[in-house]
mmCIF file of C-alpha atoms and ligand atoms in Angstrom:
data_model
loop_
_atom_site.group_PDB
_atom_site.id
_atom_site.type_symbol
_atom_site.label_atom_id
_atom_site.label_comp_id
_atom_site.label_asym_id
_atom_site.label_seq_id
_atom_site.Cartn_x
_atom_site.Cartn_y
_atom_site.Cartn_z
ATOM 1 C CA UNK A 21 78.281 113.694 91.008
ATOM 2 C CA UNK A 22 75.732 111.012 91.495
ATOM 3 C CA UNK A 23 72.332 111.538 93.025
ATOM 4 C CA UNK A 24 73.356 111.004 96.632
ATOM 5 C CA UNK A 25 76.016 113.645 96.786
ATOM 6 C CA UNK A 26 73.843 115.817 94.510
ATOM 7 C CA UNK A 27 71.045 115.922 97.045
ATOM 8 C CA UNK A 28 73.409 116.937 99.809
ATOM 9 C CA UNK A 29 75.352 119.458 97.809
ATOM 10 C CA UNK A 30 73.663 122.426 99.389
ATOM 11 C CA UNK A 31 74.080 121.125 102.877
ATOM 12 C CA UNK A 32 77.774 121.021 103.691
ATOM 13 C CA UNK A 33 77.097 119.877 107.233
ATOM 14 C CA UNK A 34 75.429 116.705 106.031
ATOM 15 C CA UNK A 35 77.859 116.303 103.188
ATOM 16 C CA UNK A 36 80.680 116.180 105.690
ATOM 17 C CA UNK A 37 79.146 113.073 107.190
ATOM 18 C CA UNK A 38 78.798 111.252 103.932
ATOM 19 C CA UNK A 39 81.809 111.973 101.776
ATOM 20 C CA UNK A 40 85.492 112.292 102.591
ATOM 21 C CA UNK A 41 87.225 115.657 102.409
ATOM 22 C CA UNK A 42 89.005 116.654 99.243
ATOM 23 C CA UNK A 43 92.285 116.215 101.104
ATOM 24 C CA UNK A 44 94.392 117.720 98.337
ATOM 25 C CA UNK A 45 92.811 121.081 98.905
ATOM 26 C CA UNK A 46 93.106 121.306 102.662
ATOM 27 C CA UNK A 47 96.092 123.178 104.036
ATOM 28 C CA UNK A 48 94.982 123.375 107.632
ATOM 29 C CA UNK A 49 93.331 120.677 109.730
ATOM 30 C CA UNK A 50 89.629 121.622 109.953
ATOM 31 C CA UNK A 51 88.047 121.586 113.397
ATOM 32 C CA UNK A 52 85.781 118.766 112.240
ATOM 33 C CA UNK A 53 88.896 116.598 111.903
ATOM 34 C CA UNK A 54 90.804 117.706 115.023
ATOM 35 C CA UNK A 55 90.959 115.025 117.711
ATOM 36 C CA UNK A 56 92.258 115.265 121.230
ATOM 37 C CA UNK A 57 95.042 112.706 121.234
ATOM 38 C CA UNK A 58 97.033 111.942 124.302
ATOM 39 C CA UNK A 59 100.732 111.688 123.680
ATOM 40 C CA UNK A 60 101.834 108.107 124.300
ATOM 41 C CA UNK A 61 104.671 107.173 126.554
ATOM 42 C CA UNK A 62 107.550 106.140 124.326
ATOM 43 C CA UNK A 63 107.539 102.475 123.505
ATOM 44 C CA UNK A 64 110.530 100.271 123.089
ATOM 45 C CA UNK A 65 110.347 99.536 119.377
ATOM 46 C CA UNK A 66 111.909 96.134 119.859
ATOM 47 C CA UNK A 67 108.806 94.978 121.608
ATOM 48 C CA UNK A 68 106.383 94.940 118.739
ATOM 49 C CA UNK A 69 104.296 92.127 117.302
ATOM 50 C CA UNK A 70 106.224 89.000 116.309
ATOM 51 C CA UNK A 71 107.500 88.526 112.761
ATOM 52 C CA UNK A 72 106.912 84.882 111.936
ATOM 53 C CA UNK A 73 108.459 82.983 109.060
ATOM 54 C CA UNK A 74 105.795 80.411 108.181
ATOM 55 C CA UNK A 75 108.515 78.043 106.996
ATOM 56 C CA UNK A 76 110.340 77.936 110.303
ATOM 57 C CA UNK A 77 110.000 74.841 112.487
ATOM 58 C CA UNK A 78 108.499 76.561 115.522
ATOM 59 C CA UNK A 79 106.012 78.655 113.580
ATOM 60 C CA UNK A 80 103.001 77.042 115.274
ATOM 61 C CA UNK A 81 103.948 77.864 118.832
ATOM 62 C CA UNK A 82 104.992 81.377 117.833
ATOM 63 C CA UNK A 83 101.592 81.833 116.190
ATOM 64 C CA UNK A 84 99.782 80.619 119.293
ATOM 65 C CA UNK A 85 101.720 82.947 121.582
ATOM 66 C CA UNK A 86 101.236 85.887 119.216
ATOM 67 C CA UNK A 87 97.477 85.300 119.096
ATOM 68 C CA UNK A 88 97.213 84.955 122.870
ATOM 69 C CA UNK A 89 99.357 87.959 123.735
ATOM 70 C CA UNK A 90 98.889 90.411 120.865
ATOM 71 C CA UNK A 91 96.129 89.174 118.615
ATOM 72 C CA UNK A 92 98.418 90.251 115.816
ATOM 73 C CA UNK A 93 101.612 89.195 114.042
ATOM 74 C CA UNK A 94 103.441 89.660 110.746
ATOM 75 C CA UNK A 95 104.224 86.785 108.393
ATOM 76 C CA UNK A 96 106.846 86.078 105.782
ATOM 77 C CA UNK A 97 106.969 83.067 103.474
ATOM 78 C CA UNK A 98 103.215 83.501 103.106
ATOM 79 C CA UNK A 99 103.156 82.526 99.457
ATOM 80 C CA UNK A 100 101.667 85.753 98.062
ATOM 81 C CA UNK A 101 103.840 86.826 95.112
ATOM 82 C CA UNK A 102 105.612 90.125 95.769
ATOM 83 C CA UNK A 103 104.608 91.259 92.264
ATOM 84 C CA UNK A 104 100.945 90.915 93.227
ATOM 85 C CA UNK A 105 101.537 93.025 96.350
ATOM 86 C CA UNK A 106 103.095 95.700 94.160
ATOM 87 C CA UNK A 107 100.233 95.495 91.673
ATOM 88 C CA UNK A 108 97.497 95.901 94.268
ATOM 89 C CA UNK A 109 99.394 98.776 95.823
ATOM 90 C CA UNK A 110 99.732 100.409 92.429
ATOM 91 C CA UNK A 111 95.997 100.045 91.705
ATOM 92 C CA UNK A 112 95.111 101.383 95.155
ATOM 93 C CA UNK A 113 97.328 104.369 94.582
ATOM 94 C CA UNK A 114 95.803 104.903 91.145
ATOM 95 C CA UNK A 115 92.293 104.891 92.578
ATOM 96 C CA UNK A 116 92.919 107.377 95.382
ATOM 97 C CA UNK A 117 94.918 109.659 93.080
ATOM 98 C CA UNK A 118 91.767 110.319 91.024
ATOM 99 C CA UNK A 119 90.230 113.796 91.379
ATOM 100 C CA UNK A 120 87.780 114.035 94.304
ATOM 101 C CA UNK A 121 84.783 114.525 92.029
ATOM 102 C CA UNK A 122 85.593 111.430 90.079
ATOM 103 C CA UNK A 123 85.934 109.274 93.171
ATOM 104 C CA UNK A 124 82.459 110.425 94.179
ATOM 105 C CA UNK A 125 81.097 108.701 91.072
ATOM 106 C CA UNK A 126 81.681 105.452 92.952
ATOM 107 C CA UNK A 127 80.351 106.736 96.273
ATOM 108 C CA UNK A 128 79.025 104.003 98.565
ATOM 109 C CA UNK A 129 75.273 104.378 98.908
ATOM 110 C CA UNK A 130 73.883 104.889 102.446
ATOM 111 C CA UNK A 131 72.572 101.336 102.709
ATOM 112 C CA UNK A 132 75.260 99.778 100.524
ATOM 113 C CA UNK A 133 78.492 98.034 101.454
ATOM 114 C CA UNK A 134 80.755 98.631 98.488
ATOM 115 C CA UNK A 135 82.373 101.646 96.870
ATOM 116 C CA UNK A 136 84.162 104.807 97.875
ATOM 117 C CA UNK A 137 83.584 106.608 101.148
ATOM 118 C CA UNK A 138 84.215 107.210 104.825
ATOM 119 C CA UNK A 139 85.222 104.513 107.271
ATOM 120 C CA UNK A 140 82.186 102.482 108.264
ATOM 121 C CA UNK A 141 82.907 103.134 111.947
ATOM 122 C CA UNK A 142 82.588 106.907 111.403
ATOM 123 C CA UNK A 143 79.134 106.959 112.992
ATOM 124 C CA UNK A 144 80.551 106.118 116.388
ATOM 125 C CA UNK A 145 82.798 109.174 116.574
ATOM 126 C CA UNK A 146 82.007 112.860 116.696
ATOM 127 C CA UNK A 147 85.199 113.802 114.852
ATOM 128 C CA UNK A 148 85.993 112.962 111.240
ATOM 129 C CA UNK A 149 88.898 110.789 110.192
ATOM 130 C CA UNK A 150 91.843 111.656 107.965
ATOM 131 C CA UNK A 151 90.808 108.785 105.796
ATOM 132 C CA UNK A 152 89.091 107.650 102.629
ATOM 133 C CA UNK A 153 88.336 104.078 101.680
ATOM 134 C CA UNK A 154 87.061 101.833 98.918
ATOM 135 C CA UNK A 155 85.214 98.630 99.753
ATOM 136 C CA UNK A 156 85.023 95.618 97.466
ATOM 137 C CA UNK A 157 82.868 92.506 97.703
ATOM 138 C CA UNK A 158 83.088 90.137 94.771
ATOM 139 C CA UNK A 159 84.099 91.408 91.353
ATOM 140 C CA UNK A 160 84.309 95.238 91.505
ATOM 141 C CA UNK A 161 83.179 95.917 87.951
ATOM 142 C CA UNK A 162 80.230 98.167 88.769
ATOM 143 C CA UNK A 163 82.141 100.765 90.758
ATOM 144 C CA UNK A 164 85.359 100.403 88.788
ATOM 145 C CA UNK A 165 83.591 101.193 85.524
ATOM 146 C CA UNK A 166 82.190 104.338 87.140
ATOM 147 C CA UNK A 167 85.719 105.396 88.034
ATOM 148 C CA UNK A 168 87.378 104.394 84.764
ATOM 149 C CA UNK A 169 84.726 104.168 82.032
ATOM 150 C CA UNK A 170 87.146 102.929 79.378
ATOM 151 C CA UNK A 171 89.782 101.283 81.384
ATOM 152 C CA UNK A 172 88.681 99.343 84.436
ATOM 153 C CA UNK A 173 89.775 95.833 83.498
ATOM 154 C CA UNK A 174 93.281 96.043 84.952
ATOM 155 C CA UNK A 175 91.923 97.200 88.294
ATOM 156 C CA UNK A 176 89.288 94.468 88.383
ATOM 157 C CA UNK A 177 91.697 91.735 87.376
ATOM 158 C CA UNK A 178 94.283 92.673 89.993
ATOM 159 C CA UNK A 179 91.556 92.793 92.647
ATOM 160 C CA UNK A 180 90.218 89.422 91.578
ATOM 161 C CA UNK A 181 93.603 87.761 91.709
ATOM 162 C CA UNK A 182 94.327 89.361 95.066
ATOM 163 C CA UNK A 183 91.033 88.083 96.495
ATOM 164 C CA UNK A 184 91.806 84.587 95.241
ATOM 165 C CA UNK A 185 95.300 84.533 96.729
ATOM 166 C CA UNK A 186 94.157 86.095 100.011
ATOM 167 C CA UNK A 187 91.353 83.576 100.413
ATOM 168 C CA UNK A 188 93.846 80.767 100.126
ATOM 169 C CA UNK A 189 96.251 82.389 102.581
ATOM 170 C CA UNK A 190 93.497 83.219 105.072
ATOM 171 C CA UNK A 191 92.268 79.614 105.041
ATOM 172 C CA UNK A 192 95.800 78.325 105.457
ATOM 173 C CA UNK A 193 96.368 80.705 108.391
ATOM 174 C CA UNK A 194 93.092 79.744 110.052
ATOM 175 C CA UNK A 195 94.177 76.110 109.753
ATOM 176 C CA UNK A 196 97.476 77.003 111.458
ATOM 177 C CA UNK A 197 95.769 78.972 114.225
ATOM 178 C CA UNK A 198 93.521 75.985 114.944
ATOM 179 C CA UNK A 199 96.438 73.581 114.779
ATOM 180 C CA UNK A 200 98.381 75.729 117.227
ATOM 181 C CA UNK A 201 95.610 75.007 119.766
ATOM 182 C CA UNK A 202 95.700 71.303 119.037
ATOM 183 C CA UNK A 203 92.628 71.467 116.812
ATOM 184 C CA UNK A 204 92.038 70.624 113.170
ATOM 185 C CA UNK A 205 89.694 72.001 110.514
ATOM 186 C CA UNK A 206 87.533 68.947 111.330
ATOM 187 C CA UNK A 207 86.673 70.602 114.633
ATOM 188 C CA UNK A 208 84.976 73.499 112.874
ATOM 189 C CA UNK A 209 81.878 72.353 111.035
ATOM 190 C CA UNK A 210 81.642 74.996 108.354
ATOM 191 C CA UNK A 211 85.411 75.233 107.882
ATOM 192 C CA UNK A 212 85.750 71.513 107.227
ATOM 193 C CA UNK A 213 83.377 71.940 104.301
ATOM 194 C CA UNK A 214 84.793 75.176 102.999
ATOM 195 C CA UNK A 215 85.974 73.633 99.745
ATOM 196 C CA UNK A 216 82.475 72.497 98.862
ATOM 197 C CA UNK A 217 80.605 74.876 96.641
ATOM 198 C CA UNK A 218 77.534 75.152 98.803
ATOM 199 C CA UNK A 219 79.579 76.306 101.788
ATOM 200 C CA UNK A 220 80.879 79.600 100.584
ATOM 201 C CA UNK A 221 83.141 81.762 102.715
ATOM 202 C CA UNK A 222 82.520 85.520 102.850
ATOM 203 C CA UNK A 223 85.143 88.143 102.342
ATOM 204 C CA UNK A 224 85.546 91.891 102.097
ATOM 205 C CA UNK A 225 88.464 93.766 100.621
ATOM 206 C CA UNK A 226 89.045 97.245 101.969
ATOM 207 C CA UNK A 227 91.421 99.683 100.286
ATOM 208 C CA UNK A 228 92.493 102.328 102.811
ATOM 209 C CA UNK A 229 94.016 105.730 102.089
ATOM 210 C CA UNK A 230 95.541 108.119 104.613
ATOM 211 C CA UNK A 231 96.582 111.251 102.721
ATOM 212 C CA UNK A 232 99.474 113.464 103.797
ATOM 213 C CA UNK A 233 98.176 115.466 106.751
ATOM 214 C CA UNK A 234 99.136 119.055 107.701
ATOM 215 C CA UNK A 235 98.702 118.372 111.440
ATOM 216 C CA UNK A 236 99.169 114.637 112.139
ATOM 217 C CA UNK A 237 99.461 115.102 115.910
ATOM 218 C CA UNK A 238 95.809 116.071 116.072
ATOM 219 C CA UNK A 239 94.407 113.870 113.325
ATOM 220 C CA UNK A 240 93.165 110.288 113.344
ATOM 221 C CA UNK A 241 93.423 107.895 110.410
ATOM 222 C CA UNK A 242 91.303 105.114 111.809
ATOM 223 C CA UNK A 243 90.295 105.230 115.498
ATOM 224 C CA UNK A 244 90.695 102.243 117.849
ATOM 225 C CA UNK A 245 88.625 99.231 116.836
ATOM 226 C CA UNK A 246 88.727 95.470 116.555
ATOM 227 C CA UNK A 247 87.919 93.786 113.250
ATOM 228 C CA UNK A 248 84.640 91.873 113.022
ATOM 229 C CA UNK A 249 86.187 89.192 110.837
ATOM 230 C CA UNK A 250 87.503 85.777 111.730
ATOM 231 C CA UNK A 251 90.897 86.872 110.468
ATOM 232 C CA UNK A 252 92.248 89.947 108.684
ATOM 233 C CA UNK A 253 95.311 90.021 106.430
ATOM 234 C CA UNK A 254 96.701 93.515 105.923
ATOM 235 C CA UNK A 255 99.222 94.751 103.411
ATOM 236 C CA UNK A 256 100.523 98.198 104.333
ATOM 237 C CA UNK A 257 102.456 100.559 102.103
ATOM 238 C CA UNK A 258 105.877 101.617 103.273
ATOM 239 C CA UNK A 259 104.835 104.177 105.898
ATOM 240 C CA UNK A 260 104.289 103.684 109.616
ATOM 241 C CA UNK A 261 100.861 104.400 111.070
ATOM 242 C CA UNK A 262 99.305 101.160 112.286
ATOM 243 C CA UNK A 263 99.384 100.675 116.056
ATOM 244 C CA UNK A 264 98.149 97.876 118.291
ATOM 245 C CA UNK A 265 97.173 98.169 121.946
ATOM 246 C CA UNK A 266 99.161 95.968 124.270
ATOM 247 C CA UNK A 267 97.635 95.628 127.719
ATOM 248 C CA UNK A 268 99.717 97.369 130.337
ATOM 249 C CA UNK A 269 102.054 98.901 127.756
ATOM 250 C CA UNK A 270 100.005 101.117 125.492
ATOM 251 C CA UNK A 271 99.973 101.726 121.742
ATOM 252 C CA UNK A 272 102.745 99.895 119.945
ATOM 253 C CA UNK A 273 103.649 100.709 116.329
ATOM 254 C CA UNK A 274 103.538 97.984 113.693
ATOM 255 C CA UNK A 275 106.256 99.060 111.299
ATOM 256 C CA UNK A 276 105.964 97.862 107.715
ATOM 257 C CA UNK A 277 108.367 95.061 106.853
ATOM 258 C CA UNK A 278 109.128 94.655 103.167
ATOM 259 C CA UNK A 279 107.194 91.708 101.752
ATOM 260 C CA UNK A 280 105.609 90.772 105.094
ATOM 261 C CA UNK A 281 101.861 90.792 105.760
ATOM 262 C CA UNK A 282 100.099 91.714 108.989
ATOM 263 C CA UNK A 283 97.662 89.122 110.325
ATOM 264 C CA UNK A 284 95.151 90.043 112.931
ATOM 265 C CA UNK A 285 92.721 88.024 114.971
ATOM 266 C CA UNK A 286 89.154 89.259 114.529
ATOM 267 C CA UNK A 287 86.170 89.109 116.870
ATOM 268 C CA UNK A 288 84.852 85.866 115.373
ATOM 269 C CA UNK A 289 88.162 84.091 115.998
ATOM 270 C CA UNK A 290 88.029 85.348 119.582
ATOM 271 C CA UNK A 291 84.559 83.802 119.815
ATOM 272 C CA UNK A 292 85.384 80.394 118.342
ATOM 273 C CA UNK A 293 88.512 80.080 120.502
ATOM 274 C CA UNK A 294 86.307 80.820 123.531
ATOM 275 C CA UNK A 295 88.406 83.883 124.306
ATOM 276 C CA UNK A 296 91.801 82.153 124.011
ATOM 277 C CA UNK A 297 92.851 84.324 121.081
ATOM 278 C CA UNK A 298 92.652 88.023 121.476
ATOM 279 C CA UNK A 299 90.863 90.235 119.010
ATOM 280 C CA UNK A 300 93.485 92.954 118.573
ATOM 281 C CA UNK A 301 92.484 96.545 119.328
ATOM 282 C CA UNK A 302 94.255 98.650 116.729
ATOM 283 C CA UNK A 303 94.229 102.095 115.123
ATOM 284 C CA UNK A 304 95.961 103.985 112.322
ATOM 285 C CA UNK A 305 97.679 107.343 112.672
ATOM 286 C CA UNK A 306 98.727 109.625 109.826
ATOM 287 C CA UNK A 307 101.846 111.604 108.966
ATOM 288 C CA UNK A 308 102.813 114.819 107.214
ATOM 289 C CA UNK A 309 105.213 113.511 104.599
ATOM 290 C CA UNK A 310 103.783 110.364 103.061
ATOM 291 C CA UNK A 311 100.488 109.242 101.654
ATOM 292 C CA UNK A 312 99.953 105.960 103.484
ATOM 293 C CA UNK A 313 97.856 103.187 101.978
ATOM 294 C CA UNK A 314 96.825 99.764 103.128
ATOM 295 C CA UNK A 315 94.821 96.865 101.788
ATOM 296 C CA UNK A 316 92.829 94.899 104.336
ATOM 297 C CA UNK A 317 91.336 91.504 103.517
ATOM 298 C CA UNK A 318 88.620 90.411 105.942
ATOM 299 C CA UNK A 319 87.779 86.725 105.927
ATOM 300 C CA UNK A 320 84.725 85.212 107.548
ATOM 301 C CA UNK A 321 82.423 82.189 107.549
ATOM 302 C CA UNK A 322 79.449 81.734 105.212
ATOM 303 C CA UNK A 323 76.891 84.383 106.165
ATOM 304 C CA UNK A 324 74.182 82.163 107.585
ATOM 305 C CA UNK A 325 76.290 79.674 109.502
ATOM 306 C CA UNK A 326 76.095 79.934 113.283
ATOM 307 C CA UNK A 327 79.496 80.118 114.893
ATOM 308 C CA UNK A 328 80.192 79.514 118.560
ATOM 309 C CA UNK A 329 83.067 78.530 120.852
ATOM 310 C CA UNK A 330 84.567 75.209 119.792
ATOM 311 C CA UNK A 331 83.544 72.284 121.985
ATOM 312 C CA UNK A 332 87.120 71.184 122.592
ATOM 313 C CA UNK A 333 87.974 74.557 124.120
ATOM 314 C CA UNK A 334 85.150 74.398 126.651
ATOM 315 C CA UNK A 335 85.523 72.623 129.982
ATOM 316 C CA UNK A 336 84.791 73.142 133.655
ATOM 317 C CA UNK A 337 87.575 75.719 134.013
ATOM 318 C CA UNK A 338 86.767 77.384 130.691
ATOM 319 C CA UNK A 339 83.000 77.659 130.485
ATOM 320 C CA UNK A 340 81.345 78.591 127.233
ATOM 321 C CA UNK A 341 81.698 82.378 126.883
ATOM 322 C CA UNK A 342 79.566 83.228 123.866
ATOM 323 C CA UNK A 343 76.234 82.322 122.387
ATOM 324 C CA UNK A 344 75.982 81.178 118.757
ATOM 325 C CA UNK A 345 75.810 83.944 116.128
ATOM 326 C CA UNK A 346 76.105 84.184 112.379
ATOM 327 C CA UNK A 347 78.549 86.717 110.943
ATOM 328 C CA UNK A 348 75.574 88.671 109.684
ATOM 329 C CA UNK A 349 73.997 88.810 113.148
ATOM 330 C CA UNK A 350 77.299 89.769 114.697
ATOM 331 C CA UNK A 351 77.762 92.641 112.241
ATOM 332 C CA UNK A 352 74.331 93.945 113.227
ATOM 333 C CA UNK A 353 75.260 93.792 116.905
ATOM 334 C CA UNK A 354 78.550 95.537 116.127
ATOM 335 C CA UNK A 355 76.791 98.222 114.096
ATOM 336 C CA UNK A 356 74.698 99.053 117.157
ATOM 337 C CA UNK A 357 77.020 98.411 120.065
ATOM 338 C CA UNK A 358 80.469 98.820 118.461
ATOM 339 C CA UNK A 359 83.132 98.158 121.141
ATOM 340 C CA UNK A 360 80.546 96.527 123.424
ATOM 341 C CA UNK A 361 79.521 93.988 120.789
ATOM 342 C CA UNK A 362 81.373 91.040 122.339
ATOM 343 C CA UNK A 363 79.895 91.859 125.754
ATOM 344 C CA UNK A 364 76.524 91.754 124.143
ATOM 345 C CA UNK A 365 76.787 88.186 122.927
ATOM 346 C CA UNK A 366 78.195 86.821 126.186
ATOM 347 C CA UNK A 367 76.567 83.514 127.061
ATOM 348 C CA UNK A 368 75.481 84.799 130.498
ATOM 349 C CA UNK A 369 73.479 87.644 129.003
ATOM 350 C CA UNK A 370 71.905 85.152 126.607
ATOM 351 C CA UNK A 371 70.939 82.704 129.375
ATOM 352 C CA UNK A 372 69.535 85.500 131.512
ATOM 353 C CA UNK A 373 67.158 86.402 128.705
ATOM 354 C CA UNK A 374 65.987 82.815 128.265
ATOM 355 C CA UNK A 375 64.578 82.511 131.792
HETATM 356 C C1 OGA B 428 91.214 98.175 108.923
HETATM 357 C C2 OGA B 428 92.458 98.608 109.588
HETATM 358 C C3 OGA B 428 94.675 99.508 109.486
HETATM 359 C C4 OGA B 428 95.581 100.204 108.544
HETATM 360 O O1 OGA B 428 91.090 98.402 107.705
HETATM 361 O O2 OGA B 428 90.364 97.592 109.617
HETATM 362 O O3 OGA B 428 92.558 98.457 110.766
HETATM 363 O O4 OGA B 428 96.757 100.264 108.849
HETATM 364 N N1 OGA B 428 93.445 99.175 108.872
HETATM 365 O O5 OGA B 428 95.128 100.674 107.517
HETATM 366 NI NI1 NI B 429 91.063 97.074 111.463
#
């Protein structure tokens, strides 16, 4: 155990709020993890998010509709080698299969971003999640060598290649999303310069694990949230659990499709499109037969660049909705106001404060 968990060892109540359960040793859902979930009306499975082949001729208009209606879609012909998807899944599985005590060696520190631990949104909920995660920014050598002292290179190399491929895909997708609105990368200052070294994008890779759960009807993998990114690309293992909220319909499952990736619009994309694209509200449920895993890649602008609704999407009928923020500022707002974060950066609220 490292010093953080050490200091909380004698205080199980606090410990519970810092480290995930040792899920392997829990036969009954503890009260701390029991949520009150309302059974959903049955949804017609046919009406889920669109599956879009990027090579098909009408891909652009399908993308636009998907982003306006759902804020989420799945893609095929995305260019990520299937072998790499299998490799990252294998490494994710290898990490979460480690004994609980060993995973704690890479525990995320209270003011840190990377490493093993609870979902970052845990603070906003009184119940615990049936979830453990591992966050990566940059090359994961430090934490990986704590987990595998003699043997961390494979993990690091797979992660590095995955980050490289995902960055390329995310930038290609952002280009397509813009194009679908009649815009080009030229319309987004920082994005136009993204290939220059001094304009570095930011990204976060999040490995998610939802262990087999004895009482899935009362447990929550990841509660409803929107992503704070510009765009998120998610690879899910072959088990259902992800759901997206569709206005007027309810929670709709996003079933895994072999080889396809889930793309979801994040809060920053909602901001730059002046509300045209919807930041998808989604959650993850768990099940009692399969250990579900997912790998989420969050892409965003360089940390100190102000982003705001694009000029070409603002006119008399579509007034500017949001004030300029950097990703860093937005994350701070989100960390305080969570689901009210977008409300908080509304242009009106900003103007009111100026006068
Ligand atoms: C996330 C997320 C969903 C999933 O990591 O932000 O929403 O299916 N994950 O794991
Ligand atoms: Ni998410």
